[in-house]
């Protein structure tokens, strides 16, 4: 079964998860169609053997074109960060995927969801994944795996500006709350493994988790070790963080939803207790900080001035 050559669709194909998934599927000898808006960014994937449909996931016609004649899909949703109603915008992408999957009789898909999507007490950017899961779950005949992922290491980039200007981790999560974080390469690898095995039927959920014991205090300590100087954790208020994100050009609604998610994570780990089959992702955050975050902090002009 796993030796069959299949035709896969990867949405958000030039993003962190998508890009890795495309490479891994091509390496295994499958045909891969990539979907995103920017042809220039897609070119690198075309160069390694993918075919492209250029389009916006909020345009049903474009989504329909992307869904033609595929065996399975990796589904990732995005809203516009400047949308007045980000939740609605994000859902519209899921709605278009659901319509196209129904019309084309798509057999199998993995949706990159979020830990906590099962419970609407978990707010903000967590909750919006629950909306899409619920919609995709209504598509008849679609074998769907909702892959509930932890926060991505890349989320630290939201705080790069204050890491360099304030010289501290200003993430507004309670410093000693346990948080769940994983690498996007690991998330993509789990998605690819399941898309290649096609070992799920009906509507299923799997929770994937990062290495245990992580807090923002611990992240600040790792950063401190990697940049060779003290680096405290100094959480800003949600209000200040929303203002900071808006100054950086991000829309109010997205900034509020993001902070509602931080607030959710301040209350402790977000997971469905007793859910069987959950997976632990191999990569710890240390290497990501050492190879990506620390060099970015050290390269910033303000970081040099602060020394
Ligand atoms: N960040 C987290 O902590 C976290 C945690 C759990 C789950 N997730 C989920 O994981 C998903 C994937 O994250 P990621 O880091 O891989 O995303 P990413 O790197 O931000 O992905 C961006 C990709 O989406 C494409 N894209 C954006 N808007 C689009 C549109 N309207 N139509 C078509 N393509 C569009 C971009 O290409 P173009 O700009 O060229 O279109 C690019 O390929 C997130 O969207 C979220 O739902 C995230």
Short mmCIF file of C-alpha atoms and ligand atoms in Angstrom, two decimals:
data_model
loop_
_atom_site.label_atom_id
_atom_site.label_comp_id
_atom_site.label_asym_id
_atom_site.label_seq_id
_atom_site.Cartn_x
_atom_site.Cartn_y
_atom_site.Cartn_z
CA UNK A 1 0.00 0.00 0.00
CA UNK A 2 2.71 2.51 1.01
CA UNK A 3 4.62 1.77 -2.25
CA UNK A 4 1.76 3.09 -4.39
CA UNK A 5 2.43 6.33 -6.18
CA UNK A 6 -0.28 8.78 -5.19
CA UNK A 7 -1.27 12.30 -6.08
CA UNK A 8 -1.22 14.59 -3.05
CA UNK A 9 -2.34 18.18 -2.57
CA UNK A 10 -0.46 20.32 -0.07
CA UNK A 11 -2.11 23.63 0.85
CA UNK A 12 -0.10 26.50 2.35
CA UNK A 13 2.71 24.75 0.55
CA UNK A 14 5.36 27.45 0.98
CA UNK A 15 4.78 27.76 4.74
CA UNK A 16 6.68 26.10 7.57
CA UNK A 17 4.64 22.89 7.68
CA UNK A 18 3.68 22.76 4.00
CA UNK A 19 7.19 23.19 2.59
CA UNK A 20 8.58 20.35 4.65
CA UNK A 21 5.62 18.09 3.80
CA UNK A 22 6.05 18.72 0.07
CA UNK A 23 9.74 17.76 0.18
CA UNK A 24 9.06 14.60 2.16
CA UNK A 25 6.24 13.45 -0.16
CA UNK A 26 8.35 14.08 -3.26
CA UNK A 27 11.28 12.17 -1.71
CA UNK A 28 8.96 9.18 -1.35
CA UNK A 29 8.20 9.32 -5.09
CA UNK A 30 4.67 10.75 -4.96
CA UNK A 31 3.14 13.40 -7.22
CA UNK A 32 2.55 16.59 -5.28
CA UNK A 33 0.36 19.54 -6.22
CA UNK A 34 1.19 22.68 -4.25
CA UNK A 35 -1.30 25.44 -3.52
CA UNK A 36 -0.58 29.01 -2.36
CA UNK A 37 -0.98 32.56 -3.71
CA UNK A 38 2.54 33.55 -4.66
CA UNK A 39 3.94 31.90 -7.79
CA UNK A 40 7.48 33.12 -7.15
CA UNK A 41 7.61 31.47 -3.75
CA UNK A 42 6.08 28.28 -5.22
CA UNK A 43 8.84 28.12 -7.84
CA UNK A 44 11.34 26.46 -5.46
CA UNK A 45 8.84 23.61 -4.99
CA UNK A 46 8.16 23.36 -8.72
CA UNK A 47 11.94 23.14 -9.21
CA UNK A 48 12.07 20.00 -7.03
CA UNK A 49 9.21 18.33 -8.90
CA UNK A 50 5.87 19.64 -7.61
CA UNK A 51 3.11 21.01 -9.83
CA UNK A 52 1.36 24.19 -8.76
CA UNK A 53 -2.09 25.68 -8.60
CA UNK A 54 -1.73 29.35 -7.75
CA UNK A 55 -4.69 30.70 -5.84
CA UNK A 56 -6.29 31.94 -2.66
CA UNK A 57 -7.98 29.51 -0.28
CA UNK A 58 -10.77 32.06 0.17
CA UNK A 59 -11.61 31.74 -3.54
CA UNK A 60 -13.77 28.65 -3.99
CA UNK A 61 -12.97 28.43 -7.71
CA UNK A 62 -9.24 28.25 -6.99
CA UNK A 63 -9.75 25.68 -4.23
CA UNK A 64 -11.92 23.57 -6.56
CA UNK A 65 -9.14 23.61 -9.17
CA UNK A 66 -6.59 22.53 -6.58
CA UNK A 67 -8.76 19.61 -5.40
CA UNK A 68 -9.26 18.00 -8.83
CA UNK A 69 -8.01 14.41 -9.20
CA UNK A 70 -6.06 14.01 -5.99
CA UNK A 71 -5.90 11.01 -3.68
CA UNK A 72 -5.25 12.84 -0.42
CA UNK A 73 -4.58 16.33 0.92
CA UNK A 74 -2.76 18.17 3.64
CA UNK A 75 -5.16 20.92 4.66
CA UNK A 76 -3.92 24.06 6.39
CA UNK A 77 -6.05 27.15 6.97
CA UNK A 78 -5.10 30.81 7.14
CA UNK A 79 -7.02 34.02 7.59
CA UNK A 80 -5.77 37.45 6.70
CA UNK A 81 -3.94 38.90 9.71
CA UNK A 82 -5.70 42.18 8.95
CA UNK A 83 -9.21 40.75 8.70
CA UNK A 84 -11.80 42.50 10.87
CA UNK A 85 -13.15 39.06 11.74
CA UNK A 86 -10.23 36.63 11.63
CA UNK A 87 -12.26 33.70 12.97
CA UNK A 88 -14.71 34.05 10.07
CA UNK A 89 -11.91 34.43 7.54
CA UNK A 90 -10.14 31.32 8.84
CA UNK A 91 -13.40 29.37 8.80
CA UNK A 92 -14.09 30.42 5.19
CA UNK A 93 -10.93 28.60 4.13
CA UNK A 94 -12.16 25.47 5.93
CA UNK A 95 -15.59 25.90 4.36
CA UNK A 96 -14.07 26.05 0.87
CA UNK A 97 -11.95 22.96 1.57
CA UNK A 98 -15.07 21.14 2.81
CA UNK A 99 -17.13 22.12 -0.26
CA UNK A 100 -14.36 21.13 -2.69
CA UNK A 101 -13.69 17.87 -0.83
CA UNK A 102 -17.39 17.00 -1.00
CA UNK A 103 -17.74 17.87 -4.67
CA UNK A 104 -14.63 15.99 -5.77
CA UNK A 105 -15.23 12.99 -3.50
CA UNK A 106 -11.85 13.43 -1.82
CA UNK A 107 -11.07 10.22 0.09
CA UNK A 108 -8.47 11.30 2.66
CA UNK A 109 -7.09 14.43 4.31
CA UNK A 110 -5.05 15.55 7.29
CA UNK A 111 -6.03 18.91 8.77
CA UNK A 112 -3.37 20.72 10.79
CA UNK A 113 -5.40 21.66 13.85
CA UNK A 114 -4.54 22.87 17.34
CA UNK A 115 -4.38 21.20 20.72
CA UNK A 116 -7.47 22.31 22.62
CA UNK A 117 -9.73 22.44 19.55
CA UNK A 118 -12.10 19.99 21.26
CA UNK A 119 -13.18 22.42 23.99
CA UNK A 120 -14.54 25.92 23.43
CA UNK A 121 -13.32 27.04 26.85
CA UNK A 122 -9.98 27.28 25.04
CA UNK A 123 -10.27 30.58 23.25
CA UNK A 124 -8.73 32.68 20.51
CA UNK A 125 -6.63 31.01 17.85
CA UNK A 126 -7.26 27.63 19.50
CA UNK A 127 -11.03 27.84 19.14
CA UNK A 128 -10.95 28.72 15.43
CA UNK A 129 -9.39 25.33 14.65
CA UNK A 130 -12.38 23.68 16.33
CA UNK A 131 -14.69 25.52 13.89
CA UNK A 132 -12.85 24.04 10.90
CA UNK A 133 -12.63 20.54 12.40
CA UNK A 134 -16.39 20.59 12.90
CA UNK A 135 -17.02 21.68 9.31
CA UNK A 136 -14.62 19.17 7.76
CA UNK A 137 -16.13 16.45 9.94
CA UNK A 138 -19.42 16.92 8.03
CA UNK A 139 -17.94 15.94 4.64
CA UNK A 140 -19.42 12.53 3.76
CA UNK A 141 -16.98 9.85 2.70
CA UNK A 142 -13.90 11.86 3.66
CA UNK A 143 -11.43 10.02 5.86
CA UNK A 144 -10.15 12.89 7.99
CA UNK A 145 -7.37 13.06 10.54
CA UNK A 146 -7.49 16.17 12.68
CA UNK A 147 -3.87 16.57 13.74
CA UNK A 148 -4.00 18.65 16.92
CA UNK A 149 -0.63 20.29 17.17
CA UNK A 150 1.12 22.19 19.95
CA UNK A 151 2.35 25.78 19.58
CA UNK A 152 5.11 26.07 17.03
CA UNK A 153 8.66 27.07 17.96
CA UNK A 154 8.33 29.69 15.20
CA UNK A 155 5.81 31.58 17.37
CA UNK A 156 8.85 32.98 19.19
CA UNK A 157 9.36 35.22 16.15
CA UNK A 158 6.38 37.32 17.28
CA UNK A 159 8.60 38.44 20.16
CA UNK A 160 11.83 39.01 18.26
CA UNK A 161 11.31 42.82 18.25
CA UNK A 162 10.95 43.01 22.04
CA UNK A 163 13.61 40.35 22.59
CA UNK A 164 16.04 42.73 20.94
CA UNK A 165 14.74 46.07 22.26
CA UNK A 166 13.75 45.06 25.81
CA UNK A 167 16.30 42.26 26.13
CA UNK A 168 13.75 39.94 27.74
CA UNK A 169 11.04 37.46 26.77
CA UNK A 170 7.86 39.52 26.93
CA UNK A 171 5.49 36.69 25.94
CA UNK A 172 2.33 37.29 27.99
CA UNK A 173 2.05 33.71 29.25
CA UNK A 174 2.39 33.11 33.00
CA UNK A 175 6.16 32.39 33.36
CA UNK A 176 5.81 29.10 35.18
CA UNK A 177 2.80 27.66 33.36
CA UNK A 178 3.63 24.47 31.52
CA UNK A 179 3.35 25.01 27.77
CA UNK A 180 3.39 22.61 24.84
CA UNK A 181 5.59 23.52 21.85
CA UNK A 182 6.86 21.59 18.85
CA UNK A 183 8.86 22.05 15.67
CA UNK A 184 7.01 22.50 12.40
CA UNK A 185 9.27 19.93 10.70
CA UNK A 186 8.14 17.35 13.24
CA UNK A 187 4.47 18.30 12.74
CA UNK A 188 4.91 17.95 8.96
CA UNK A 189 6.63 14.60 9.40
CA UNK A 190 3.72 13.19 11.40
CA UNK A 191 1.27 14.50 8.78
CA UNK A 192 3.28 12.93 5.94
CA UNK A 193 3.61 9.63 7.79
CA UNK A 194 -0.15 9.41 8.15
CA UNK A 195 -0.87 10.63 4.59
CA UNK A 196 1.47 7.99 3.19
CA UNK A 197 0.16 5.18 5.39
CA UNK A 198 -3.48 6.30 4.95
CA UNK A 199 -4.19 4.36 8.13
CA UNK A 200 -7.19 6.43 9.28
CA UNK A 201 -10.84 5.93 8.48
CA UNK A 202 -13.87 8.07 9.21
CA UNK A 203 -13.21 11.15 11.31
CA UNK A 204 -10.28 10.84 13.68
CA UNK A 205 -8.17 12.98 15.99
CA UNK A 206 -4.57 12.61 17.06
CA UNK A 207 -2.90 14.89 19.58
CA UNK A 208 0.79 15.60 19.14
CA UNK A 209 2.86 17.09 21.94
CA UNK A 210 6.19 18.75 22.40
CA UNK A 211 8.82 17.73 24.93
CA UNK A 212 7.43 17.97 28.48
CA UNK A 213 8.38 20.44 31.21
CA UNK A 214 8.60 23.60 29.09
CA UNK A 215 7.75 27.05 30.50
CA UNK A 216 8.53 30.56 29.26
CA UNK A 217 11.00 30.85 32.17
CA UNK A 218 12.83 27.82 30.78
CA UNK A 219 12.77 29.27 27.25
CA UNK A 220 14.30 32.52 28.53
CA UNK A 221 17.02 30.51 30.33
CA UNK A 222 17.84 28.60 27.13
CA UNK A 223 18.02 31.89 25.20
CA UNK A 224 20.29 33.31 27.89
CA UNK A 225 22.65 30.33 27.55
CA UNK A 226 22.62 30.60 23.75
CA UNK A 227 23.36 34.35 23.56
CA UNK A 228 25.76 34.38 26.49
CA UNK A 229 24.12 37.06 28.62
CA UNK A 230 21.23 37.32 31.10
CA UNK A 231 17.84 37.13 29.43
CA UNK A 232 14.92 37.31 31.85
CA UNK A 233 11.27 36.55 31.30
CA UNK A 234 9.19 39.73 31.68
CA UNK A 235 5.65 39.03 30.43
CA UNK A 236 3.83 42.04 29.09
CA UNK A 237 0.10 42.49 29.70
CA UNK A 238 -2.25 41.22 27.02
CA UNK A 239 -3.31 44.82 26.37
CA UNK A 240 0.27 45.97 25.81
CA UNK A 241 0.94 42.99 23.60
CA UNK A 242 -2.11 43.72 21.42
CA UNK A 243 -0.93 47.35 21.10
CA UNK A 244 2.58 46.18 20.17
CA UNK A 245 1.25 43.77 17.52
CA UNK A 246 -0.94 46.49 16.04
CA UNK A 247 2.02 48.89 15.90
CA UNK A 248 3.79 46.18 13.89
CA UNK A 249 0.93 46.28 11.37
CA UNK A 250 -1.04 43.24 12.52
CA UNK A 251 -4.82 43.67 12.70
CA UNK A 252 -6.62 44.17 16.01
CA UNK A 253 -8.79 41.08 15.72
CA UNK A 254 -5.89 38.70 15.05
CA UNK A 255 -3.86 40.31 17.86
CA UNK A 256 -6.74 39.83 20.32
CA UNK A 257 -7.30 36.20 19.25
CA UNK A 258 -3.59 35.54 19.63
CA UNK A 259 -3.62 36.98 23.13
CA UNK A 260 -6.72 34.99 24.03
CA UNK A 261 -4.70 31.90 23.13
CA UNK A 262 -1.78 33.09 25.32
CA UNK A 263 -4.31 33.59 28.15
CA UNK A 264 -5.58 30.05 27.58
CA UNK A 265 -2.04 28.68 27.80
CA UNK A 266 -1.41 30.65 31.02
CA UNK A 267 -3.89 28.33 32.69
CA UNK A 268 -1.81 25.24 31.96
CA UNK A 269 -1.58 22.46 29.43
CA UNK A 270 -4.32 22.30 26.82
CA UNK A 271 -5.07 18.72 25.90
CA UNK A 272 -7.90 16.25 25.88
CA UNK A 273 -7.46 14.04 28.90
CA UNK A 274 -7.49 10.34 28.14
CA UNK A 275 -7.30 10.69 24.36
CA UNK A 276 -5.55 7.56 23.08
CA UNK A 277 -2.78 7.52 20.50
CA UNK A 278 -1.17 10.87 21.27
CA UNK A 279 2.39 11.36 19.99
CA UNK A 280 5.49 13.02 21.42
CA UNK A 281 7.46 15.07 18.90
CA UNK A 282 11.22 14.36 18.98
CA UNK A 283 12.74 17.83 18.59
CA UNK A 284 13.35 19.89 21.74
CA UNK A 285 13.34 23.68 21.58
CA UNK A 286 17.03 23.99 22.51
CA UNK A 287 18.36 23.49 18.99
CA UNK A 288 15.78 25.82 17.46
CA UNK A 289 16.83 28.55 19.89
CA UNK A 290 20.52 27.88 19.32
CA UNK A 291 20.29 27.74 15.50
CA UNK A 292 17.50 30.21 14.74
CA UNK A 293 16.44 32.48 17.60
CA UNK A 294 19.81 33.26 19.21
CA UNK A 295 21.46 34.23 15.89
CA UNK A 296 18.46 36.45 15.08
CA UNK A 297 18.73 38.21 18.46
CA UNK A 298 22.48 38.63 18.14
CA UNK A 299 22.18 39.95 14.57
CA UNK A 300 19.74 42.69 15.53
CA UNK A 301 21.36 46.14 15.89
CA UNK A 302 19.59 46.87 19.19
CA UNK A 303 20.94 43.65 20.71
CA UNK A 304 24.48 44.82 20.01
CA UNK A 305 23.73 48.23 21.51
CA UNK A 306 22.32 46.60 24.64
CA UNK A 307 25.52 44.67 25.31
N1 LIG B 1 1.57 28.68 14.98
C1 LIG B 1 1.18 27.79 15.84
O1 LIG B 1 1.61 27.79 16.99
C2 LIG B 1 0.20 26.73 15.43
C3 LIG B 1 -0.16 25.77 16.37
C4 LIG B 1 -1.08 24.78 15.98
C5 LIG B 1 -1.60 24.78 14.70
N2 LIG B 1 -1.21 25.75 13.83
C6 LIG B 1 -1.78 25.72 12.46
O2 LIG B 1 -0.72 25.43 11.57
C7 LIG B 1 -0.94 26.16 10.38
C8 LIG B 1 0.30 26.19 9.53
O3 LIG B 1 1.28 26.98 10.10
P1 LIG B 1 2.60 27.36 9.29
O4 LIG B 1 3.55 27.92 10.32
O5 LIG B 1 3.03 26.28 8.41
O6 LIG B 1 2.04 28.56 8.42
P2 LIG B 1 2.84 29.64 7.59
O7 LIG B 1 4.27 29.31 7.50
O8 LIG B 1 2.45 30.99 8.07
O9 LIG B 1 2.13 29.39 6.16
C9 LIG B 1 1.97 30.34 5.27
C10 LIG B 1 1.52 29.62 3.99
O10 LIG B 1 0.16 29.84 3.76
C11 LIG B 1 0.00 30.38 2.45
N3 LIG B 1 -1.18 31.23 2.50
C12 LIG B 1 -1.42 32.25 3.35
N4 LIG B 1 -2.62 32.80 3.10
C13 LIG B 1 -3.14 32.11 2.04
C14 LIG B 1 -4.33 32.22 1.30
N5 LIG B 1 -5.26 33.15 1.60
N6 LIG B 1 -4.56 31.36 0.29
C15 LIG B 1 -3.64 30.42 -0.05
N7 LIG B 1 -2.48 30.26 0.64
C16 LIG B 1 -2.23 31.10 1.65
C17 LIG B 1 1.31 31.13 2.22
O11 LIG B 1 1.60 31.32 0.86
P3 LIG B 1 1.16 32.67 0.09
O12 LIG B 1 1.38 33.81 1.03
O13 LIG B 1 2.04 32.70 -1.13
O14 LIG B 1 -0.27 32.46 -0.27
C18 LIG B 1 2.28 30.10 2.81
O15 LIG B 1 2.44 29.03 1.90
C19 LIG B 1 -1.46 27.50 10.90
O16 LIG B 1 -2.18 28.20 9.90
C20 LIG B 1 -2.38 27.06 12.04
O17 LIG B 1 -3.68 26.83 11.53
C21 LIG B 1 -0.33 26.71 14.15
#
